mmCIF file of C-alpha atoms and ligand atoms in Angstrom:
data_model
loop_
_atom_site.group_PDB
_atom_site.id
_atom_site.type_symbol
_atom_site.label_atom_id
_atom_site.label_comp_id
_atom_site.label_asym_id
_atom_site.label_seq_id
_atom_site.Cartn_x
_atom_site.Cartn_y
_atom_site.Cartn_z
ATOM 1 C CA UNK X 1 -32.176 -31.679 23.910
ATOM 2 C CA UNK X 2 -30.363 -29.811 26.975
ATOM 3 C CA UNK X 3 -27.427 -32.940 26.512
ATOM 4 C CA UNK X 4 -27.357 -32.227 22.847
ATOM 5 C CA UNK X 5 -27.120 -27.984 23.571
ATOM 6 C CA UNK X 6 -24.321 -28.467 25.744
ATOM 7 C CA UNK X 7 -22.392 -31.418 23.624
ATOM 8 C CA UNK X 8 -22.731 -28.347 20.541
ATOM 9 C CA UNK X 9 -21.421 -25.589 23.033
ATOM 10 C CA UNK X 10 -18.819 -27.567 24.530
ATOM 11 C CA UNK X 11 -17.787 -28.691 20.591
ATOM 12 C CA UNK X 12 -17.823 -25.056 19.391
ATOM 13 C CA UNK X 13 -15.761 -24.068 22.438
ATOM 14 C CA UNK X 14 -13.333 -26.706 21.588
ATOM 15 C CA UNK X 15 -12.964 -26.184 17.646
ATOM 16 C CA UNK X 16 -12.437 -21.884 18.563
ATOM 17 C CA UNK X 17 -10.028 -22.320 20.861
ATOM 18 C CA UNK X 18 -8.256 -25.179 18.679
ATOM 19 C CA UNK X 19 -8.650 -22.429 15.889
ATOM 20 C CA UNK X 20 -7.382 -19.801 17.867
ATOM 21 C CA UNK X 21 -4.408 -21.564 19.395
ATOM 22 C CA UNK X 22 -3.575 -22.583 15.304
ATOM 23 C CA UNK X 23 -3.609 -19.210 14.358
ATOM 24 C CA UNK X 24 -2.102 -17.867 17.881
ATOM 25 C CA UNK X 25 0.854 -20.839 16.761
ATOM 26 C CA UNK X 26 0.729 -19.337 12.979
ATOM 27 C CA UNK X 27 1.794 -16.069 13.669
ATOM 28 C CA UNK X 28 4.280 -16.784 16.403
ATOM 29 C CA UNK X 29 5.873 -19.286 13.781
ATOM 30 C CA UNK X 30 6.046 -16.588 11.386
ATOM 31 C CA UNK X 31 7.343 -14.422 13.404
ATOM 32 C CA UNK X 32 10.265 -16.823 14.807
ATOM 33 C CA UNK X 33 11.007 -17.196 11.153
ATOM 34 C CA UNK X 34 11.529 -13.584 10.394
ATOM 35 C CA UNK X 35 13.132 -13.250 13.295
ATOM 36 C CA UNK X 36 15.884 -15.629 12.006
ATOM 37 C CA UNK X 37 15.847 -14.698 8.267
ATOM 38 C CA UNK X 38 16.347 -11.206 10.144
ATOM 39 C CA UNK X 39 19.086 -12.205 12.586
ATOM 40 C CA UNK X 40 21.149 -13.935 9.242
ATOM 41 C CA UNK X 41 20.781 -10.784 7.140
ATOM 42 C CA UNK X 42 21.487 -8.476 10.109
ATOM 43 C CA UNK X 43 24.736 -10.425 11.112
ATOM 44 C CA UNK X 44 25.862 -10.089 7.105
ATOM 45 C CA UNK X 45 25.259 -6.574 6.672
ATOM 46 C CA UNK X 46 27.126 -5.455 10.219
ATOM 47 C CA UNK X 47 30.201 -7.685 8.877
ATOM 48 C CA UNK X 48 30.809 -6.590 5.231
ATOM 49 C CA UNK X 49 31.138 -2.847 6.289
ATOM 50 C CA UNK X 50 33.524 -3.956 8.838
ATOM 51 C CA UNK X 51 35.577 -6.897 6.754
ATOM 52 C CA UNK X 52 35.274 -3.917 3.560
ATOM 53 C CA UNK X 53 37.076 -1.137 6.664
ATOM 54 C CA UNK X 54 38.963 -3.727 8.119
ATOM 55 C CA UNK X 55 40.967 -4.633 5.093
ATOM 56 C CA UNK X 56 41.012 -0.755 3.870
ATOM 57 C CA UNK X 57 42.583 0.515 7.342
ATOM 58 C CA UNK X 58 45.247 -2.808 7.141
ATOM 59 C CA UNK X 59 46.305 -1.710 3.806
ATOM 60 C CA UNK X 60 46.876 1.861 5.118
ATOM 61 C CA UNK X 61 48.218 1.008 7.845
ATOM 62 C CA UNK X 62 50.914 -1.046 6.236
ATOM 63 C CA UNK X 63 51.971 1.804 3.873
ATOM 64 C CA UNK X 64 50.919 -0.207 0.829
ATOM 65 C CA UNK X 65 48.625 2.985 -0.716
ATOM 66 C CA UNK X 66 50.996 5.270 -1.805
ATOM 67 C CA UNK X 67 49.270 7.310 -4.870
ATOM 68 C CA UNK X 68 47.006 9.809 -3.993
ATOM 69 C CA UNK X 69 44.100 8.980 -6.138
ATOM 70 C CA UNK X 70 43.694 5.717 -4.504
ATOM 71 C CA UNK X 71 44.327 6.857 -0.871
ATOM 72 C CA UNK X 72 41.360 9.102 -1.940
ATOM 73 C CA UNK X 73 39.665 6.273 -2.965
ATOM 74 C CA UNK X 74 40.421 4.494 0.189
ATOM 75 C CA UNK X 75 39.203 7.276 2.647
ATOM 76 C CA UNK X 76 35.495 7.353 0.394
ATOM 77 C CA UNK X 77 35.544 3.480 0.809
ATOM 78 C CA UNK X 78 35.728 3.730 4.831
ATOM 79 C CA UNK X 79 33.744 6.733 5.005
ATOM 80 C CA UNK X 80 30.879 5.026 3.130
ATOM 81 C CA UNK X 81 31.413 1.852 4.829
ATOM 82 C CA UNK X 82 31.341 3.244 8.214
ATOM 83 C CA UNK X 83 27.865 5.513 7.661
ATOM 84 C CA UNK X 84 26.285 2.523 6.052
ATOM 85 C CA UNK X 85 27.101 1.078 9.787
ATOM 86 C CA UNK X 86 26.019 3.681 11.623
ATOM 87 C CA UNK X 87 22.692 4.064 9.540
ATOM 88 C CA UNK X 88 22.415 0.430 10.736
ATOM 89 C CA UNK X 89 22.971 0.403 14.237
ATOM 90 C CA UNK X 90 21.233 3.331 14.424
ATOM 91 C CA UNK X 91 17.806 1.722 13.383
ATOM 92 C CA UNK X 92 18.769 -1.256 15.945
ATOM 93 C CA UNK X 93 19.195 1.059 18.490
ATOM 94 C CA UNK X 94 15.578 2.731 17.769
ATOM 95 C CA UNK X 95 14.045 -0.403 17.786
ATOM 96 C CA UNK X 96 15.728 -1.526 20.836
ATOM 97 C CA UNK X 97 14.809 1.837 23.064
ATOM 98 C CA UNK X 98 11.531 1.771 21.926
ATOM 99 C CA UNK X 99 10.689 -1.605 22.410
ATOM 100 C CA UNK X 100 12.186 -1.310 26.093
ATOM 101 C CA UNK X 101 10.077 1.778 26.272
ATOM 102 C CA UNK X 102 13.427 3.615 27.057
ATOM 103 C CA UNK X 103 13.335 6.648 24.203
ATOM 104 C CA UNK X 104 12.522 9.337 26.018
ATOM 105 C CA UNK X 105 10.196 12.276 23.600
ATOM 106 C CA UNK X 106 10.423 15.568 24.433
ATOM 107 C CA UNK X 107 7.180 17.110 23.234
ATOM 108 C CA UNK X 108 7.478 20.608 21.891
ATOM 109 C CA UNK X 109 5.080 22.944 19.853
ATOM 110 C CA UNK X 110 6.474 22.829 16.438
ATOM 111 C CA UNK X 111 5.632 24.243 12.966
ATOM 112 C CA UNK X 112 4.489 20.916 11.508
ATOM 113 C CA UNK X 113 5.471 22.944 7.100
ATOM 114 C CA UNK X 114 9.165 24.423 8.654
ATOM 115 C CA UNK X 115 10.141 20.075 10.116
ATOM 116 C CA UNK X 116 9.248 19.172 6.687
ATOM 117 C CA UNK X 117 10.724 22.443 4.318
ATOM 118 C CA UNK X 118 14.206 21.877 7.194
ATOM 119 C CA UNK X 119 14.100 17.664 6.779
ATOM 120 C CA UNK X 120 13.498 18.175 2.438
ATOM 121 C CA UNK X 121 16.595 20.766 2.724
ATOM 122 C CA UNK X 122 18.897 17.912 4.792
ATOM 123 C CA UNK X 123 17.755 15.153 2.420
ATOM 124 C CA UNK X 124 18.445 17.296 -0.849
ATOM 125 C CA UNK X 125 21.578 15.187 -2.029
ATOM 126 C CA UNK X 126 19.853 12.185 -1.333
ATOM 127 C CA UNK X 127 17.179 12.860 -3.456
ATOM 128 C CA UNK X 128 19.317 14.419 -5.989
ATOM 129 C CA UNK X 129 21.557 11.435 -6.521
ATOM 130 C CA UNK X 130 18.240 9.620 -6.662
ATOM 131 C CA UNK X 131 17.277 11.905 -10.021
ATOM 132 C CA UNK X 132 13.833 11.955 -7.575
ATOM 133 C CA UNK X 133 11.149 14.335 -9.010
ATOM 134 C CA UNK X 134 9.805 16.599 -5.724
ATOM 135 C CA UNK X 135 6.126 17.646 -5.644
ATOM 136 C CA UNK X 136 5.705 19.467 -2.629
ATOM 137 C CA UNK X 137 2.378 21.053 -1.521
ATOM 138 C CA UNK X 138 2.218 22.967 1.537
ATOM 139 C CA UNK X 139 -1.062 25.004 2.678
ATOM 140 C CA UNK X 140 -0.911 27.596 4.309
ATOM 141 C CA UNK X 141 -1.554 28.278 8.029
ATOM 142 C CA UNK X 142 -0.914 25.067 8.844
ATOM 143 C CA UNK X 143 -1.113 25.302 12.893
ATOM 144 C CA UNK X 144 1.197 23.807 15.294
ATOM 145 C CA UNK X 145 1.474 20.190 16.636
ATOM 146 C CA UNK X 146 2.877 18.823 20.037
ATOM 147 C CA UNK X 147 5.647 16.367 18.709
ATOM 148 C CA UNK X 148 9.252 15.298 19.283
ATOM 149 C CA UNK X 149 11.249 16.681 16.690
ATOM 150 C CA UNK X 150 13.095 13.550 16.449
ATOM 151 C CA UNK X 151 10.656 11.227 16.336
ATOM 152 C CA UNK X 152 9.173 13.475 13.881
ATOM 153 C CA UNK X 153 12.430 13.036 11.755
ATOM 154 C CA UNK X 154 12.744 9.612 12.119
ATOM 155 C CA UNK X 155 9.435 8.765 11.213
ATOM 156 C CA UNK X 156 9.825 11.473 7.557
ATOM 157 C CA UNK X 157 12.779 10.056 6.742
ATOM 158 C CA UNK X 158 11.851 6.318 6.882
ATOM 159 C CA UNK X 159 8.712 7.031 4.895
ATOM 160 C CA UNK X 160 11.108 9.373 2.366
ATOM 161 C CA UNK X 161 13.433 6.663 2.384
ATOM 162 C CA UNK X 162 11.109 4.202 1.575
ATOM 163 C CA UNK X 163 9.114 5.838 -1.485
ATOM 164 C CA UNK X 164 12.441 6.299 -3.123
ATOM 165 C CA UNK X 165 13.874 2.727 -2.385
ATOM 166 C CA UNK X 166 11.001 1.244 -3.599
ATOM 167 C CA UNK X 167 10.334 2.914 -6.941
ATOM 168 C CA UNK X 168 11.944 1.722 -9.949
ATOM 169 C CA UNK X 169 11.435 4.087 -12.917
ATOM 170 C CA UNK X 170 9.301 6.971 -12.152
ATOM 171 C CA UNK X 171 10.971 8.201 -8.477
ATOM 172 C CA UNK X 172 8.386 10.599 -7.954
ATOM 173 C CA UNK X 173 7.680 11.958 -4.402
ATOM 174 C CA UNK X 174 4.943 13.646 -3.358
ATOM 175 C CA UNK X 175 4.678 15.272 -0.316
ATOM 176 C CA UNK X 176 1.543 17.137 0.783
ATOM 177 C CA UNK X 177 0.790 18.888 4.038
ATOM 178 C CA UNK X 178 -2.700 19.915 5.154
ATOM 179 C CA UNK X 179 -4.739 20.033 8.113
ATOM 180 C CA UNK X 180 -8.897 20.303 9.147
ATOM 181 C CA UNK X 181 -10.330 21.497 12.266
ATOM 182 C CA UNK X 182 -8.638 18.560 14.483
ATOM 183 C CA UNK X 183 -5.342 17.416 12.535
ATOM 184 C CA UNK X 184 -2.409 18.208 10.906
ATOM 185 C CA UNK X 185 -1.604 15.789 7.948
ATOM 186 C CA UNK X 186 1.445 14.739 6.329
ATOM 187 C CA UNK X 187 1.101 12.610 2.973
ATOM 188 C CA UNK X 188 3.806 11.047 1.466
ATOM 189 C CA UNK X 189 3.180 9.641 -2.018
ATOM 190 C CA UNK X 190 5.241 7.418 -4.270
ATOM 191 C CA UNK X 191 4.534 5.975 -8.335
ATOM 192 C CA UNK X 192 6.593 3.007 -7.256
ATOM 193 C CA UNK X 193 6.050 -0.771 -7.187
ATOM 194 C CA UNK X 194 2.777 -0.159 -4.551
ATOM 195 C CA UNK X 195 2.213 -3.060 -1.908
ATOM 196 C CA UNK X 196 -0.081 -6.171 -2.526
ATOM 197 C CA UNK X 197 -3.839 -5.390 -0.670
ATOM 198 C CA UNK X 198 -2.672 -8.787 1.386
ATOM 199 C CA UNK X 199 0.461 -7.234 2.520
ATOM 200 C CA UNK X 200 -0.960 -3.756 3.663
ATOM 201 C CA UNK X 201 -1.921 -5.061 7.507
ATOM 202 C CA UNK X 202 1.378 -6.294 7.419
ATOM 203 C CA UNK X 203 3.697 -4.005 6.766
ATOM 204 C CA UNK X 204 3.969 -2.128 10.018
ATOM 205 C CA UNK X 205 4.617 -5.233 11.911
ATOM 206 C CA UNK X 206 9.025 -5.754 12.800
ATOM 207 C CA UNK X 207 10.583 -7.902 10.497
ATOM 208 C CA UNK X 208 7.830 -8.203 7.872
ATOM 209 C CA UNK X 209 9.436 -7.555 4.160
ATOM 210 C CA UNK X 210 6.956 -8.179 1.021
ATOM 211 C CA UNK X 211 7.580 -11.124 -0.920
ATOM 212 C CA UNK X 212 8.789 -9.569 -3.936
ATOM 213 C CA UNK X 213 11.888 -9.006 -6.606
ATOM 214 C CA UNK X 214 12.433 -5.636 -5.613
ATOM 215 C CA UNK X 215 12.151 -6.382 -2.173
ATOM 216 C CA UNK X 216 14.635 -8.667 -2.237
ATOM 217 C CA UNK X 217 17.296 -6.454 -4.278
ATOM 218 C CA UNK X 218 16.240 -3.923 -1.830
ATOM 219 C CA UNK X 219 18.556 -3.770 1.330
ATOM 220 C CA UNK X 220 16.646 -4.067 4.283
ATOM 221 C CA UNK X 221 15.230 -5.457 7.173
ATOM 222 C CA UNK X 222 11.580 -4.668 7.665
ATOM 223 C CA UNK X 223 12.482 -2.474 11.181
ATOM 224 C CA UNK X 224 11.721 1.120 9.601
ATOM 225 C CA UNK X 225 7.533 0.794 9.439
ATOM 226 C CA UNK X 226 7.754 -0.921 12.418
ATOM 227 C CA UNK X 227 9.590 2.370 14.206
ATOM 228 C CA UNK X 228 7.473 4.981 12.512
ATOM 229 C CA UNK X 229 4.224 3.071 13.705
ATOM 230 C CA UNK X 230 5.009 2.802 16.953
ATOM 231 C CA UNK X 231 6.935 6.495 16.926
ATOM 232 C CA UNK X 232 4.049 8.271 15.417
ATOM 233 C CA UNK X 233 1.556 6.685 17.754
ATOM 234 C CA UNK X 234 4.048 7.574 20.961
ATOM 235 C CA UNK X 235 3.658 10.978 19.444
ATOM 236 C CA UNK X 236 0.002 11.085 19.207
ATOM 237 C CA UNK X 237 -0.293 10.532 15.845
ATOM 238 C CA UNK X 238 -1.787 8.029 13.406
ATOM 239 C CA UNK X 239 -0.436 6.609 10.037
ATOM 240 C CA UNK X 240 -2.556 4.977 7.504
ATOM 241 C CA UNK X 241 -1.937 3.641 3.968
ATOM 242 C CA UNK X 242 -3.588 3.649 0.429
ATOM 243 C CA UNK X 243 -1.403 1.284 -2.086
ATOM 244 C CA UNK X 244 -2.313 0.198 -5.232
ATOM 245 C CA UNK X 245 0.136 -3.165 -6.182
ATOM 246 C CA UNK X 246 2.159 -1.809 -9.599
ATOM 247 C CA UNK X 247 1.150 2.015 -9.210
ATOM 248 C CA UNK X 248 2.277 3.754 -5.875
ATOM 249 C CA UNK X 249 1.617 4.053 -2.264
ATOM 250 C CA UNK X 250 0.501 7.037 0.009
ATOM 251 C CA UNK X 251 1.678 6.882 3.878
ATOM 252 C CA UNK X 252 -0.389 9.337 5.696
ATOM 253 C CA UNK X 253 0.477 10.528 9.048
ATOM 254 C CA UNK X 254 -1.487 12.925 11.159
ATOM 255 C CA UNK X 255 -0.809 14.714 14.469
ATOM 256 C CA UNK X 256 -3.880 16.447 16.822
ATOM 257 C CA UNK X 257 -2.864 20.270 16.576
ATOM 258 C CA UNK X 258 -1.954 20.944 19.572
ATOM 259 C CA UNK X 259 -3.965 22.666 21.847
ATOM 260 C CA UNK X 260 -2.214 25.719 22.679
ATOM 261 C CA UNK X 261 -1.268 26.135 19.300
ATOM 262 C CA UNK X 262 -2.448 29.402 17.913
ATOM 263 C CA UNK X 263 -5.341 29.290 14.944
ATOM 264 C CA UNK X 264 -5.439 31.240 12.192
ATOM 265 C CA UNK X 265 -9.271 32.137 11.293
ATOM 266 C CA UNK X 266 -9.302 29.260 8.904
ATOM 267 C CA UNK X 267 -8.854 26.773 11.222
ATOM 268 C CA UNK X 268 -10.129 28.020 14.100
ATOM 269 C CA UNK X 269 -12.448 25.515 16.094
ATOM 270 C CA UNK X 270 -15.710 25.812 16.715
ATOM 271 C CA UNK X 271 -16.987 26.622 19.861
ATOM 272 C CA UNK X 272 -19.968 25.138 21.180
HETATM 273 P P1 ADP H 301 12.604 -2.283 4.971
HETATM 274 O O1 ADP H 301 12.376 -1.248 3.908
HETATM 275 O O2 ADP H 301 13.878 -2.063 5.715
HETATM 276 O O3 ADP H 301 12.458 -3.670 4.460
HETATM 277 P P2 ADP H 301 10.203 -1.292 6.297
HETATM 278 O O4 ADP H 301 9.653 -1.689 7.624
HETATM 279 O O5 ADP H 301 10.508 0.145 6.097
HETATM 280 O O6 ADP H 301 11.490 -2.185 6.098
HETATM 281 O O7 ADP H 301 9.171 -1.761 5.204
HETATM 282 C C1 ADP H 301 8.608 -3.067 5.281
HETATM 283 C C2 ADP H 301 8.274 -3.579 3.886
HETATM 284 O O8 ADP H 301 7.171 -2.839 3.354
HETATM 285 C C3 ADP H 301 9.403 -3.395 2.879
HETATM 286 O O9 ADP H 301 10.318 -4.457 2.923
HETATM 287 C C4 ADP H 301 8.647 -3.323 1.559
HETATM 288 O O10 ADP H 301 8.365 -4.628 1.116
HETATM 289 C C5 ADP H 301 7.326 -2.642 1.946
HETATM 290 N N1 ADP H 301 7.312 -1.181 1.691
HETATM 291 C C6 ADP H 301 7.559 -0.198 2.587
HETATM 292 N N2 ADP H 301 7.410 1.024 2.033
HETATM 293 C C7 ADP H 301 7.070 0.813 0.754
HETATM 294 C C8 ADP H 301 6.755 1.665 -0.369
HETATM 295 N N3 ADP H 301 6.771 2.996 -0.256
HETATM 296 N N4 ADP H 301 6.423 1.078 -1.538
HETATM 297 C C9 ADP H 301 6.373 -0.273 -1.667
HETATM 298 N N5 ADP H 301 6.656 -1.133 -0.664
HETATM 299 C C10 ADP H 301 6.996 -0.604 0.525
#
């Protein structure tokens, strides 16, 4: 009986760590692949900006653009071109410092309503040439959090970005700010294509993309979740996510407020 115990342990042993080396293997396999489905798409989209300002700036240079509607038109070409880069080398760049553990955060107390009233005002023309339908809600006294006002940015603007790139008819955005006796929260809500339940773990991981057609039409390269995760959490924070596949998505991050913030009698903690 004590042989037979020990053959079944020893077997069990064997077939969990076979299983967990498989899926250990699985997920570094899919990962290798993104990594090279990433590396292909990142190489095309830093060379068509350049090949598109490269032949602009050779056909200025050699005086062939004389009237001045086109040398108008040639200016908007490289000046589109060139932020489309700089978008794009920017995300590398966030992705590269934080992964080396090299962005440094510079914690301040900040008015958690003014980052997102000030980041709505700089994003106006983007959501304007969007046609994107605003629903903001902001309580009031929301109290203050300890953030980075950068990362804090960065991490509004992806999710922004997102809920607008990945809605098709209805661009709806809804945008609600609210807090309890521990947290600040930020809600960003979308109507757009939503994300498959198998997908939702997923998501936040580099490189990962949903296997889609609007995902595909979609430039990008699965990086931006990825940063905001990993940003919010440097931060403090947490992000979670309620999707329905075909109706919409809510990202929900949430900040402690911070401890020297001042309450209002609301929110006040109780004191034990
Ligand atoms: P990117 O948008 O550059 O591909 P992200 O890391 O920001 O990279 O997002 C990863 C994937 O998650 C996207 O490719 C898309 O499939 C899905 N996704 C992200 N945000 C949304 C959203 N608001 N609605 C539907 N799908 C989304």
């Amino acid at each position: 009986v004590r042989n037979i115990a020990v053959l079944a342990v020893t077997v069990f042993t064997l077939m969990f760590s076979l299983l967990f080396l498989y899926i250990v293997s699985k997920r570094d396999r899919e990962l290798s692949m993104r990594q090279a489905s990433f590396l292909a798409n990142v190489t095309h989209e830093l060379k068509t900006p350049l090949a598109v300002m490269q032949a602009a700036g050779e056909n200025l240079a050699d005086g062939r653009v004389t009237t001045p509607e086109r040398l108008q038109s040639y200016g908007e070409h490289i000046f589109t071109e060139s932020m489309r880069l700089r978008k794009m080398i920017e995300k590398l760049l966030d992705v590269a410092r934080t992964e080396a553990g090299q962005l440094t955060l510079k914690p301040m107390l900040l008015q958690p309503d003014s980052l997102v009233k000030d980041h709505l005002h700089e994003q106006q023309g983007f959501l304007n040439q969007n046609n994107v339908e605003l629903d903001l809600h902001i309580e009031d006294d929301i109290p203050k959090i300890n953030v980075d006002q950068n990362s804090f940015e960065t991490i509004l603007g992806n999710l922004i970005e997102n809920a607008v790139k990945y809605s098709q008819n209805e661009k709806y955005l809804g945008i609600h700010v609210y807090s309890n006796q521990k947290k600040v929260f930020i809600e960003v809500e979308d109507r757009g294509t939503g994300i498959p339940a198998e997908s939702q773990k997923l998501i936040f991981e580099k490189f990962y993309r949903v296997e889609d057609t609007l995902t595909a039409r979609t430039k990008g390269h699965g990086l931006g979740l990825s940063i905001v995760k990993n940003l919010t959490e440097r931060n403090g924070g947490q992000i979670s996510l309620s999707s329905t596949y075909g109706k919409g998505s809510t990202f929900t991050i949430s900040f402690p407020i911070a401890a020297n913030a001042t309450f209002s009698k609301q929110h006040r903690p109780k004191q034990n």
